[in-house]
mmCIF file with all atom_site columns, C-alpha atoms in Angstrom:
data_model
loop_
_atom_site.group_PDB
_atom_site.id
_atom_site.type_symbol
_atom_site.label_atom_id
_atom_site.label_alt_id
_atom_site.label_comp_id
_atom_site.label_asym_id
_atom_site.label_entity_id
_atom_site.label_seq_id
_atom_site.pdbx_PDB_ins_code
_atom_site.Cartn_x
_atom_site.Cartn_y
_atom_site.Cartn_z
_atom_site.occupancy
_atom_site.B_iso_or_equiv
_atom_site.pdbx_formal_charge
_atom_site.auth_seq_id
_atom_site.auth_comp_id
_atom_site.auth_asym_id
_atom_site.auth_atom_id
_atom_site.pdbx_PDB_model_num
ATOM 1   C CA . MET Z 1 1   ? 105.821 -208.548 -13.782 1.00 0.00 ? 54  MET Z CA 1
ATOM 2   C CA . ALA Z 1 2   ? 103.506 -205.471 -14.580 1.00 0.00 ? 55  ALA Z CA 1
ATOM 3   C CA . THR Z 1 3   ? 99.935  -206.733 -14.180 1.00 0.00 ? 56  THR Z CA 1
ATOM 4   C CA . LEU Z 1 4   ? 96.103  -205.646 -14.661 1.00 0.00 ? 57  LEU Z CA 1
ATOM 5   C CA . LEU Z 1 5   ? 93.617  -207.582 -12.695 1.00 0.00 ? 58  LEU Z CA 1
ATOM 6   C CA . ILE Z 1 6   ? 89.904  -207.331 -14.312 1.00 0.00 ? 59  ILE Z CA 1
ATOM 7   C CA . LYS Z 1 7   ? 87.567  -207.061 -11.169 1.00 0.00 ? 60  LYS Z CA 1
ATOM 8   C CA . SER Z 1 8   ? 84.502  -206.185 -12.733 1.00 0.00 ? 61  SER Z CA 1
ATOM 9   C CA . ASP Z 1 9   ? 81.759  -209.339 -13.735 1.00 0.00 ? 62  ASP Z CA 1
ATOM 10  C CA . VAL Z 1 10  ? 82.693  -209.187 -17.402 1.00 0.00 ? 63  VAL Z CA 1
ATOM 11  C CA . SER Z 1 11  ? 85.665  -211.351 -17.404 1.00 0.00 ? 64  SER Z CA 1
ATOM 12  C CA . LEU Z 1 12  ? 86.376  -212.195 -13.245 1.00 0.00 ? 65  LEU Z CA 1
ATOM 13  C CA . ASP Z 1 13  ? 89.506  -212.170 -11.833 1.00 0.00 ? 66  ASP Z CA 1
ATOM 14  C CA . ARG Z 1 14  ? 91.180  -212.023 -15.268 1.00 0.00 ? 67  ARG Z CA 1
ATOM 15  C CA . VAL Z 1 15  ? 95.035  -210.978 -15.031 1.00 0.00 ? 68  VAL Z CA 1
ATOM 16  C CA . ILE Z 1 16  ? 96.628  -208.879 -17.758 1.00 0.00 ? 69  ILE Z CA 1
ATOM 17  C CA . LYS Z 1 17  ? 100.326 -209.323 -18.309 1.00 0.00 ? 70  LYS Z CA 1
ATOM 18  C CA . LEU Z 1 18  ? 101.737 -206.205 -19.367 1.00 0.00 ? 71  LEU Z CA 1
ATOM 19  C CA . LYS Z 1 19  ? 104.548 -206.554 -21.828 1.00 0.00 ? 72  LYS Z CA 1
ATOM 20  C CA . LEU Z 1 20  ? 107.126 -204.046 -22.231 1.00 0.00 ? 73  LEU Z CA 1
ATOM 21  C CA . GLY Z 1 21  ? 106.362 -201.189 -24.134 1.00 0.00 ? 74  GLY Z CA 1
ATOM 22  C CA . THR Z 1 22  ? 103.230 -199.867 -25.254 1.00 0.00 ? 75  THR Z CA 1
ATOM 23  C CA . ASN Z 1 23  ? 100.047 -201.756 -24.908 1.00 0.00 ? 76  ASN Z CA 1
ATOM 24  C CA . ARG Z 1 24  ? 96.846  -201.524 -26.159 1.00 0.00 ? 77  ARG Z CA 1
ATOM 25  C CA . LEU Z 1 25  ? 93.339  -202.272 -24.399 1.00 0.00 ? 78  LEU Z CA 1
ATOM 26  C CA . GLY Z 1 26  ? 89.938  -202.635 -26.527 1.00 0.00 ? 79  GLY Z CA 1
ATOM 27  C CA . ARG Z 1 27  ? 87.480  -204.056 -28.000 1.00 0.00 ? 80  ARG Z CA 1
ATOM 28  C CA . ALA Z 1 28  ? 88.636  -205.627 -31.463 1.00 0.00 ? 81  ALA Z CA 1
ATOM 29  C CA . PRO Z 1 29  ? 90.694  -208.374 -31.240 1.00 0.00 ? 82  PRO Z CA 1
ATOM 30  C CA . GLU Z 1 30  ? 93.965  -206.993 -33.132 1.00 0.00 ? 83  GLU Z CA 1
ATOM 31  C CA . ASN Z 1 31  ? 94.689  -205.152 -29.846 1.00 0.00 ? 84  ASN Z CA 1
ATOM 32  C CA . ASP Z 1 32  ? 97.147  -206.650 -27.695 1.00 0.00 ? 85  ASP Z CA 1
ATOM 33  C CA . PHE Z 1 33  ? 94.783  -207.397 -24.929 1.00 0.00 ? 86  PHE Z CA 1
ATOM 34  C CA . GLN Z 1 34  ? 90.809  -207.677 -25.809 1.00 0.00 ? 87  GLN Z CA 1
ATOM 35  C CA . ILE Z 1 35  ? 88.206  -206.831 -23.374 1.00 0.00 ? 88  ILE Z CA 1
ATOM 36  C CA . GLU Z 1 36  ? 84.561  -207.353 -24.852 1.00 0.00 ? 89  GLU Z CA 1
ATOM 37  C CA . HIS Z 1 37  ? 82.145  -205.490 -23.272 1.00 0.00 ? 90  HIS Z CA 1
ATOM 38  C CA . PRO Z 1 38  ? 79.871  -202.770 -25.122 1.00 0.00 ? 91  PRO Z CA 1
ATOM 39  C CA . THR Z 1 39  ? 80.677  -199.501 -22.786 1.00 0.00 ? 92  THR Z CA 1
ATOM 40  C CA . ILE Z 1 40  ? 84.587  -200.271 -24.314 1.00 0.00 ? 93  ILE Z CA 1
ATOM 41  C CA . SER Z 1 41  ? 85.518  -198.881 -27.786 1.00 0.00 ? 94  SER Z CA 1
ATOM 42  C CA . ALA Z 1 42  ? 87.679  -200.459 -30.455 1.00 0.00 ? 95  ALA Z CA 1
ATOM 43  C CA . THR Z 1 43  ? 90.917  -199.556 -29.372 1.00 0.00 ? 96  THR Z CA 1
ATOM 44  C CA . HIS Z 1 44  ? 90.081  -197.790 -26.028 1.00 0.00 ? 97  HIS Z CA 1
ATOM 45  C CA . CYS Z 1 45  ? 93.749  -197.152 -24.610 1.00 0.00 ? 98  CYS Z CA 1
ATOM 46  C CA . GLU Z 1 46  ? 97.492  -197.483 -24.497 1.00 0.00 ? 99  GLU Z CA 1
ATOM 47  C CA . VAL Z 1 47  ? 99.205  -198.540 -21.339 1.00 0.00 ? 100 VAL Z CA 1
ATOM 48  C CA . GLU Z 1 48  ? 103.296 -198.225 -21.527 1.00 0.00 ? 101 GLU Z CA 1
ATOM 49  C CA . LEU Z 1 49  ? 105.100 -199.913 -19.765 1.00 0.00 ? 102 LEU Z CA 1
ATOM 50  C CA . ALA Z 1 50  ? 108.581 -198.622 -19.053 1.00 0.00 ? 103 ALA Z CA 1
ATOM 51  C CA . GLY Z 1 51  ? 111.016 -199.870 -16.324 1.00 0.00 ? 104 GLY Z CA 1
ATOM 52  C CA . ASP Z 1 52  ? 109.164 -199.770 -13.513 1.00 0.00 ? 105 ASP Z CA 1
ATOM 53  C CA . GLN Z 1 53  ? 106.296 -197.653 -14.419 1.00 0.00 ? 106 GLN Z CA 1
ATOM 54  C CA . LEU Z 1 54  ? 103.018 -197.638 -16.573 1.00 0.00 ? 107 LEU Z CA 1
ATOM 55  C CA . ILE Z 1 55  ? 101.506 -194.752 -18.431 1.00 0.00 ? 108 ILE Z CA 1
ATOM 56  C CA . VAL Z 1 56  ? 97.663  -194.570 -19.381 1.00 0.00 ? 109 VAL Z CA 1
ATOM 57  C CA . ARG Z 1 57  ? 96.891  -192.608 -22.702 1.00 0.00 ? 110 ARG Z CA 1
ATOM 58  C CA . ASP Z 1 58  ? 93.354  -192.560 -24.162 1.00 0.00 ? 111 ASP Z CA 1
ATOM 59  C CA . CYS Z 1 59  ? 93.123  -193.564 -27.609 1.00 0.00 ? 112 CYS Z CA 1
ATOM 60  C CA . GLY Z 1 60  ? 89.877  -190.944 -28.113 1.00 0.00 ? 113 GLY Z CA 1
ATOM 61  C CA . SER Z 1 61  ? 87.493  -193.353 -26.411 1.00 0.00 ? 114 SER Z CA 1
ATOM 62  C CA . THR Z 1 62  ? 83.702  -192.810 -26.397 1.00 0.00 ? 115 THR Z CA 1
ATOM 63  C CA . ASN Z 1 63  ? 82.793  -193.475 -22.878 1.00 0.00 ? 116 ASN Z CA 1
ATOM 64  C CA . GLY Z 1 64  ? 86.540  -192.469 -21.605 1.00 0.00 ? 117 GLY Z CA 1
ATOM 65  C CA . THR Z 1 65  ? 89.042  -193.503 -19.082 1.00 0.00 ? 118 THR Z CA 1
ATOM 66  C CA . PHE Z 1 66  ? 89.599  -193.048 -15.724 1.00 0.00 ? 119 PHE Z CA 1
ATOM 67  C CA . ILE Z 1 67  ? 92.498  -193.656 -12.611 1.00 0.00 ? 120 ILE Z CA 1
ATOM 68  C CA . ASP Z 1 68  ? 91.054  -193.271 -8.977  1.00 0.00 ? 121 ASP Z CA 1
ATOM 69  C CA . GLY Z 1 69  ? 87.085  -191.939 -10.756 1.00 0.00 ? 122 GLY Z CA 1
ATOM 70  C CA . GLN Z 1 70  ? 89.255  -188.948 -12.059 1.00 0.00 ? 123 GLN Z CA 1
ATOM 71  C CA . PRO Z 1 71  ? 89.111  -189.149 -16.390 1.00 0.00 ? 124 PRO Z CA 1
ATOM 72  C CA . VAL Z 1 72  ? 92.442  -189.094 -17.933 1.00 0.00 ? 125 VAL Z CA 1
ATOM 73  C CA . GLN Z 1 73  ? 94.206  -188.334 -21.340 1.00 0.00 ? 126 GLN Z CA 1
ATOM 74  C CA . GLU Z 1 74  ? 97.382  -189.140 -20.362 1.00 0.00 ? 127 GLU Z CA 1
ATOM 75  C CA . ALA Z 1 75  ? 98.578  -189.850 -16.903 1.00 0.00 ? 128 ALA Z CA 1
ATOM 76  C CA . PRO Z 1 76  ? 101.191 -192.393 -14.820 1.00 0.00 ? 129 PRO Z CA 1
ATOM 77  C CA . LEU Z 1 77  ? 99.217  -195.746 -12.937 1.00 0.00 ? 130 LEU Z CA 1
ATOM 78  C CA . TYR Z 1 78  ? 100.572 -196.802 -9.711  1.00 0.00 ? 131 TYR Z CA 1
ATOM 79  C CA . ALA Z 1 79  ? 100.102 -200.381 -7.929  1.00 0.00 ? 132 ALA Z CA 1
ATOM 80  C CA . GLY Z 1 80  ? 97.049  -200.225 -6.431  1.00 0.00 ? 133 GLY Z CA 1
ATOM 81  C CA . GLN Z 1 81  ? 95.413  -197.840 -8.015  1.00 0.00 ? 134 GLN Z CA 1
ATOM 82  C CA . TYR Z 1 82  ? 92.182  -199.118 -10.106 1.00 0.00 ? 135 TYR Z CA 1
ATOM 83  C CA . LEU Z 1 83  ? 92.099  -197.692 -14.084 1.00 0.00 ? 136 LEU Z CA 1
ATOM 84  C CA . ARG Z 1 84  ? 88.152  -197.794 -15.481 1.00 0.00 ? 137 ARG Z CA 1
ATOM 85  C CA . LEU Z 1 85  ? 87.656  -198.246 -18.959 1.00 0.00 ? 138 LEU Z CA 1
ATOM 86  C CA . GLY Z 1 86  ? 83.954  -197.319 -19.623 1.00 0.00 ? 139 GLY Z CA 1
ATOM 87  C CA . GLU Z 1 87  ? 82.417  -199.540 -16.827 1.00 0.00 ? 140 GLU Z CA 1
ATOM 88  C CA . VAL Z 1 88  ? 84.976  -201.906 -16.855 1.00 0.00 ? 141 VAL Z CA 1
ATOM 89  C CA . GLU Z 1 89  ? 87.056  -201.424 -13.867 1.00 0.00 ? 142 GLU Z CA 1
ATOM 90  C CA . LEU Z 1 90  ? 90.777  -202.960 -13.605 1.00 0.00 ? 143 LEU Z CA 1
ATOM 91  C CA . LEU Z 1 91  ? 92.961  -203.109 -10.439 1.00 0.00 ? 144 LEU Z CA 1
ATOM 92  C CA . ALA Z 1 92  ? 97.311  -202.009 -10.973 1.00 0.00 ? 145 ALA Z CA 1
ATOM 93  C CA . GLU Z 1 93  ? 98.970  -205.089 -8.670  1.00 0.00 ? 146 GLU Z CA 1
ATOM 94  C CA . THR Z 1 94  ? 102.228 -204.251 -9.904  1.00 0.00 ? 147 THR Z CA 1
ATOM 95  C CA . ALA Z 1 95  ? 104.593 -201.992 -12.194 1.00 0.00 ? 148 ALA Z CA 1
ATOM 96  C CA . GLU Z 1 96  ? 107.300 -204.120 -12.189 1.00 0.00 ? 149 GLU Z CA 1
ATOM 97  C CA . ALA Z 1 97  ? 108.790 -205.598 -15.332 1.00 0.00 ? 150 ALA Z CA 1
ATOM 98  C CA . ALA Z 1 98  ? 110.074 -208.910 -15.505 1.00 0.00 ? 151 ALA Z CA 1
ATOM 99  C CA . VAL Z 1 99  ? 113.634 -208.791 -17.187 1.00 0.00 ? 152 VAL Z CA 1
ATOM 100 C CA . ALA Z 1 100 ? 115.245 -212.476 -17.667 1.00 0.00 ? 153 ALA Z CA 1
ATOM 101 C CA . ILE Z 1 101 ? 119.294 -211.542 -18.153 1.00 0.00 ? 154 ILE Z CA 1
ATOM 102 C CA . PRO Z 1 102 ? 120.777 -214.585 -19.619 1.00 0.00 ? 155 PRO Z CA 1
ATOM 103 C CA . ARG Z 1 103 ? 123.617 -215.931 -17.831 1.00 0.00 ? 156 ARG Z CA 1
ATOM 104 C CA . PHE Z 1 104 ? 126.917 -216.711 -19.677 1.00 0.00 ? 157 PHE Z CA 1
ATOM 105 C CA . THR Z 1 105 ? 130.462 -217.723 -19.033 1.00 0.00 ? 158 THR Z CA 1
ATOM 106 C CA . VAL Z 1 106 ? 133.671 -215.562 -20.217 1.00 0.00 ? 159 VAL Z CA 1
ATOM 107 C CA . GLU Z 1 107 ? 136.200 -218.266 -21.174 1.00 0.00 ? 160 GLU Z CA 1
ATOM 108 C CA . ARG Z 1 108 ? 139.740 -217.121 -20.170 1.00 0.00 ? 161 ARG Z CA 1
ATOM 109 C CA . PRO Z 1 109 ? 142.960 -217.892 -22.554 1.00 0.00 ? 162 PRO Z CA 1
ATOM 110 C CA . ALA Z 1 110 ? 145.181 -220.033 -21.161 1.00 0.00 ? 163 ALA Z CA 1
ATOM 111 C CA . PRO Z 1 111 ? 148.292 -219.303 -19.516 1.00 0.00 ? 164 PRO Z CA 1
ATOM 112 C CA . PRO Z 1 112 ? 150.947 -217.372 -21.656 1.00 0.00 ? 165 PRO Z CA 1
ATOM 113 C CA . VAL Z 1 113 ? 154.321 -218.472 -22.649 1.00 0.00 ? 166 VAL Z CA 1
ATOM 114 C CA . MET Z 1 114 ? 157.307 -217.040 -21.687 1.00 0.00 ? 167 MET Z CA 1
ATOM 115 C CA . LEU Z 1 115 ? 160.562 -216.754 -23.825 1.00 0.00 ? 168 LEU Z CA 1
ATOM 116 C CA . ASP Z 1 116 ? 164.322 -216.859 -22.787 1.00 0.00 ? 169 ASP Z CA 1
ATOM 117 C CA . ASP Z 1 117 ? 164.490 -213.024 -23.115 1.00 0.00 ? 170 ASP Z CA 1
ATOM 118 C CA . GLY Z 1 118 ? 161.789 -212.987 -20.437 1.00 0.00 ? 171 GLY Z CA 1
ATOM 119 C CA . SER Z 1 119 ? 158.749 -211.630 -22.553 1.00 0.00 ? 172 SER Z CA 1
ATOM 120 C CA . LEU Z 1 120 ? 155.660 -213.113 -22.782 1.00 0.00 ? 173 LEU Z CA 1
ATOM 121 C CA . LEU Z 1 121 ? 153.649 -214.574 -25.675 1.00 0.00 ? 174 LEU Z CA 1
ATOM 122 C CA . CYS Z 1 122 ? 149.704 -213.807 -26.218 1.00 0.00 ? 175 CYS Z CA 1
ATOM 123 C CA . PRO Z 1 123 ? 148.019 -216.448 -24.869 1.00 0.00 ? 176 PRO Z CA 1
ATOM 124 C CA . ARG Z 1 124 ? 145.119 -215.527 -27.787 1.00 0.00 ? 177 ARG Z CA 1
ATOM 125 C CA . HIS Z 1 125 ? 147.826 -215.070 -30.298 1.00 0.00 ? 178 HIS Z CA 1
ATOM 126 C CA . PRO Z 1 126 ? 150.296 -217.919 -29.760 1.00 0.00 ? 179 PRO Z CA 1
ATOM 127 C CA . GLN Z 1 127 ? 152.755 -215.924 -32.463 1.00 0.00 ? 180 GLN Z CA 1
ATOM 128 C CA . THR Z 1 128 ? 152.702 -212.533 -31.132 1.00 0.00 ? 181 THR Z CA 1
ATOM 129 C CA . ARG Z 1 129 ? 154.501 -210.917 -28.235 1.00 0.00 ? 182 ARG Z CA 1
ATOM 130 C CA . THR Z 1 130 ? 152.401 -209.321 -25.019 1.00 0.00 ? 183 THR Z CA 1
ATOM 131 C CA . THR Z 1 131 ? 152.127 -205.486 -24.846 1.00 0.00 ? 184 THR Z CA 1
ATOM 132 C CA . HIS Z 1 132 ? 149.563 -204.730 -22.411 1.00 0.00 ? 185 HIS Z CA 1
ATOM 133 C CA . ARG Z 1 133 ? 148.278 -206.082 -19.205 1.00 0.00 ? 186 ARG Z CA 1
ATOM 134 C CA . CYS Z 1 134 ? 145.192 -205.327 -17.316 1.00 0.00 ? 187 CYS Z CA 1
ATOM 135 C CA . THR Z 1 135 ? 144.726 -203.681 -14.351 1.00 0.00 ? 188 THR Z CA 1
ATOM 136 C CA . ARG Z 1 136 ? 141.710 -205.776 -12.603 1.00 0.00 ? 189 ARG Z CA 1
ATOM 137 C CA . CYS Z 1 137 ? 142.387 -209.150 -13.927 1.00 0.00 ? 190 CYS Z CA 1
ATOM 138 C CA . ARG Z 1 138 ? 145.641 -208.968 -15.100 1.00 0.00 ? 191 ARG Z CA 1
ATOM 139 C CA . GLU Z 1 139 ? 145.517 -210.902 -17.929 1.00 0.00 ? 192 GLU Z CA 1
ATOM 140 C CA . VAL Z 1 140 ? 148.319 -210.357 -20.256 1.00 0.00 ? 193 VAL Z CA 1
ATOM 141 C CA . LEU Z 1 141 ? 147.304 -209.019 -23.983 1.00 0.00 ? 194 LEU Z CA 1
ATOM 142 C CA . CYS Z 1 142 ? 149.075 -208.520 -27.445 1.00 0.00 ? 195 CYS Z CA 1
ATOM 143 C CA . ASP Z 1 143 ? 148.562 -205.019 -29.507 1.00 0.00 ? 196 ASP Z CA 1
ATOM 144 C CA . ARG Z 1 144 ? 145.875 -206.792 -31.421 1.00 0.00 ? 197 ARG Z CA 1
ATOM 145 C CA . CYS Z 1 145 ? 143.677 -207.723 -28.043 1.00 0.00 ? 198 CYS Z CA 1
ATOM 146 C CA . VAL Z 1 146 ? 143.944 -204.933 -26.421 1.00 0.00 ? 199 VAL Z CA 1
ATOM 147 C CA . ARG Z 1 147 ? 140.224 -202.594 -27.325 1.00 0.00 ? 200 ARG Z CA 1
ATOM 148 C CA . ARG Z 1 148 ? 140.220 -199.244 -28.169 1.00 0.00 ? 201 ARG Z CA 1
ATOM 149 C CA . LEU Z 1 149 ? 138.000 -196.691 -27.008 1.00 0.00 ? 202 LEU Z CA 1
ATOM 150 C CA . ARG Z 1 150 ? 138.382 -193.358 -28.667 1.00 0.00 ? 203 ARG Z CA 1
ATOM 151 C CA . ARG Z 1 151 ? 136.952 -189.903 -26.620 1.00 0.00 ? 204 ARG Z CA 1
ATOM 152 C CA . HIS Z 1 152 ? 136.225 -186.917 -28.043 1.00 0.00 ? 205 HIS Z CA 1
ATOM 153 C CA . GLY Z 1 153 ? 138.543 -184.188 -26.926 1.00 0.00 ? 206 GLY Z CA 1
ATOM 154 C CA . GLY Z 1 154 ? 140.685 -186.899 -25.054 1.00 0.00 ? 207 GLY Z CA 1
ATOM 155 C CA . LYS Z 1 155 ? 142.987 -189.875 -25.012 1.00 0.00 ? 208 LYS Z CA 1
ATOM 156 C CA . THR Z 1 156 ? 142.785 -192.871 -26.377 1.00 0.00 ? 209 THR Z CA 1
ATOM 157 C CA . LEU Z 1 157 ? 141.158 -195.649 -23.848 1.00 0.00 ? 210 LEU Z CA 1
ATOM 158 C CA . LYS Z 1 158 ? 142.817 -198.846 -24.386 1.00 0.00 ? 211 LYS Z CA 1
ATOM 159 C CA . LEU Z 1 159 ? 140.418 -202.117 -22.044 1.00 0.00 ? 212 LEU Z CA 1
ATOM 160 C CA . CYS Z 1 160 ? 140.646 -205.468 -21.665 1.00 0.00 ? 213 CYS Z CA 1
ATOM 161 C CA . PRO Z 1 161 ? 138.419 -207.057 -23.910 1.00 0.00 ? 214 PRO Z CA 1
ATOM 162 C CA . THR Z 1 162 ? 137.490 -209.511 -20.551 1.00 0.00 ? 215 THR Z CA 1
ATOM 163 C CA . CYS Z 1 163 ? 136.585 -207.303 -17.799 1.00 0.00 ? 216 CYS Z CA 1
ATOM 164 C CA . SER Z 1 164 ? 136.405 -203.722 -19.587 1.00 0.00 ? 217 SER Z CA 1
ATOM 165 C CA . TYR Z 1 165 ? 138.615 -202.241 -17.166 1.00 0.00 ? 218 TYR Z CA 1
ATOM 166 C CA . GLN Z 1 166 ? 142.045 -200.090 -18.891 1.00 0.00 ? 219 GLN Z CA 1
ATOM 167 C CA . CYS Z 1 167 ? 144.853 -201.838 -19.421 1.00 0.00 ? 220 CYS Z CA 1
ATOM 168 C CA . GLU Z 1 168 ? 148.577 -200.562 -18.904 1.00 0.00 ? 221 GLU Z CA 1
ATOM 169 C CA . PRO Z 1 169 ? 151.301 -201.306 -21.283 1.00 0.00 ? 222 PRO Z CA 1
ATOM 170 C CA . VAL Z 1 170 ? 153.781 -203.486 -20.513 1.00 0.00 ? 223 VAL Z CA 1
ATOM 171 C CA . ILE Z 1 171 ? 158.334 -204.099 -20.786 1.00 0.00 ? 224 ILE Z CA 1
ATOM 172 C CA . ALA Z 1 172 ? 159.993 -207.227 -21.219 1.00 0.00 ? 225 ALA Z CA 1
ATOM 173 C CA . GLU Z 1 173 ? 162.594 -207.467 -19.193 1.00 0.00 ? 226 GLU Z CA 1
ATOM 174 C CA . ARG Z 1 174 ? 165.623 -208.609 -21.077 1.00 0.00 ? 227 ARG Z CA 1
ATOM 175 C CA . PRO Z 1 175 ? 168.912 -209.607 -20.147 1.00 0.00 ? 228 PRO Z CA 1
ATOM 176 C CA . ARG Z 1 176 ? 171.530 -206.935 -20.329 1.00 0.00 ? 229 ARG Z CA 1
ATOM 177 C CA . LYS Z 1 177 ? 174.064 -206.841 -22.775 1.00 0.00 ? 230 LYS Z CA 1
ATOM 178 C CA . LYS Z 1 178 ? 177.584 -206.559 -21.664 1.00 0.00 ? 231 LYS Z CA 1
ATOM 179 C CA . SER Z 1 179 ? 179.253 -203.089 -22.801 1.00 0.00 ? 232 SER Z CA 1
ATOM 180 C CA . LEU Z 1 180 ? 182.544 -202.661 -24.101 1.00 0.00 ? 233 LEU Z CA 1
ATOM 181 C CA . LEU Z 1 181 ? 183.904 -201.570 -20.739 1.00 0.00 ? 234 LEU Z CA 1
ATOM 182 C CA . ASP Z 1 182 ? 182.574 -204.730 -19.129 1.00 0.00 ? 235 ASP Z CA 1
ATOM 183 C CA . LEU Z 1 183 ? 184.428 -206.922 -21.349 1.00 0.00 ? 236 LEU Z CA 1
ATOM 184 C CA . LEU Z 1 184 ? 187.484 -205.301 -21.034 1.00 0.00 ? 237 LEU Z CA 1
ATOM 185 C CA . HIS Z 1 185 ? 187.131 -205.416 -17.619 1.00 0.00 ? 238 HIS Z CA 1
ATOM 186 C CA . GLN Z 1 186 ? 186.561 -209.310 -17.388 1.00 0.00 ? 239 GLN Z CA 1
ATOM 187 C CA . LYS Z 1 187 ? 189.475 -209.751 -19.905 1.00 0.00 ? 240 LYS Z CA 1
ATOM 188 C CA . ILE Z 1 188 ? 191.755 -207.955 -17.586 1.00 0.00 ? 241 ILE Z CA 1
ATOM 189 C CA . LYS Z 1 189 ? 190.429 -209.661 -14.880 1.00 0.00 ? 242 LYS Z CA 1
ATOM 190 C CA . LEU Z 1 190 ? 191.099 -212.923 -15.645 1.00 0.00 ? 243 LEU Z CA 1
ATOM 191 C CA . PRO Z 1 191 ? 195.163 -212.213 -16.222 1.00 0.00 ? 244 PRO Z CA 1
ATOM 192 C CA . LEU Z 1 192 ? 195.565 -210.798 -12.786 1.00 0.00 ? 245 LEU Z CA 1
ATOM 193 C CA . SER Z 1 193 ? 193.794 -213.450 -11.091 1.00 0.00 ? 246 SER Z CA 1
ATOM 194 C CA . ARG Z 1 194 ? 195.617 -216.375 -12.644 1.00 0.00 ? 247 ARG Z CA 1
ATOM 195 C CA . ALA Z 1 195 ? 198.853 -214.064 -11.498 1.00 0.00 ? 248 ALA Z CA 1
ATOM 196 C CA . GLY Z 1 196 ? 197.501 -213.669 -8.055  1.00 0.00 ? 249 GLY Z CA 1
ATOM 197 C CA . ARG Z 1 197 ? 197.052 -217.623 -7.744  1.00 0.00 ? 250 ARG Z CA 1
ATOM 198 C CA . GLN Z 1 198 ? 200.531 -218.216 -8.955  1.00 0.00 ? 251 GLN Z CA 1
ATOM 199 C CA . LYS Z 1 199 ? 202.080 -215.582 -6.287  1.00 0.00 ? 252 LYS Z CA 1
ATOM 200 C CA . ARG Z 1 200 ? 200.091 -217.314 -3.458  1.00 0.00 ? 253 ARG Z CA 1
ATOM 201 C CA . SER Z 1 201 ? 201.071 -220.931 -4.507  1.00 0.00 ? 254 SER Z CA 1
ATOM 202 C CA . LEU Z 1 202 ? 204.805 -219.509 -4.744  1.00 0.00 ? 255 LEU Z CA 1
ATOM 203 C CA . ALA Z 1 203 ? 204.254 -218.130 -1.105  1.00 0.00 ? 256 ALA Z CA 1
ATOM 204 C CA . TYR Z 1 204 ? 202.790 -221.678 0.204   1.00 0.00 ? 257 TYR Z CA 1
ATOM 205 C CA . SER Z 1 205 ? 205.543 -223.234 -1.125  1.00 0.00 ? 258 SER Z CA 1
ATOM 206 C CA . SER Z 1 206 ? 208.616 -221.301 0.051   1.00 0.00 ? 259 SER Z CA 1
ATOM 207 C CA . ASN Z 1 207 ? 206.996 -221.556 3.843   1.00 0.00 ? 260 ASN Z CA 1
#
């Protein structure tokens, strides 16, 4: 966490824990951090915390804002440097911002149901057949599940709602229908096979 440590006797070892964004320091109570000292202006300066960087801006103070003894209007403040407001000195202990990222879990749907024709039903929409599969987590999806990202001047990306990786289309393996030639071949083959069995039977009997 980004902190400033007041080293002057006005408030011995007082720690200022900066928040992300702009932090106003001054003598007036409406500031983010009030420092009561006669050499500090009502709103003396701003300390902006952006990422891991501190930027100090003087707000037209009477007695000036200094970093390591040098007067500044706007300048970066690094860990280990001293910030002086009037006669009050503060040590920049660290410039790191504490960011809490909440943990969350993604609920995965139940396994898909396979139909007799080889196609799969979407786990999220059980009445709809699947049309896509994620290239990373391999989850099967219907057209309603796929997230679409339209790129300017390019093709539309189809993304997985679970892991955001690209999806590829899937084609169900349907059983091949018999052609007319297959049916004719089957009808011709059956009488021939019967005649062959009868011929073999007569030959066996004669022996």
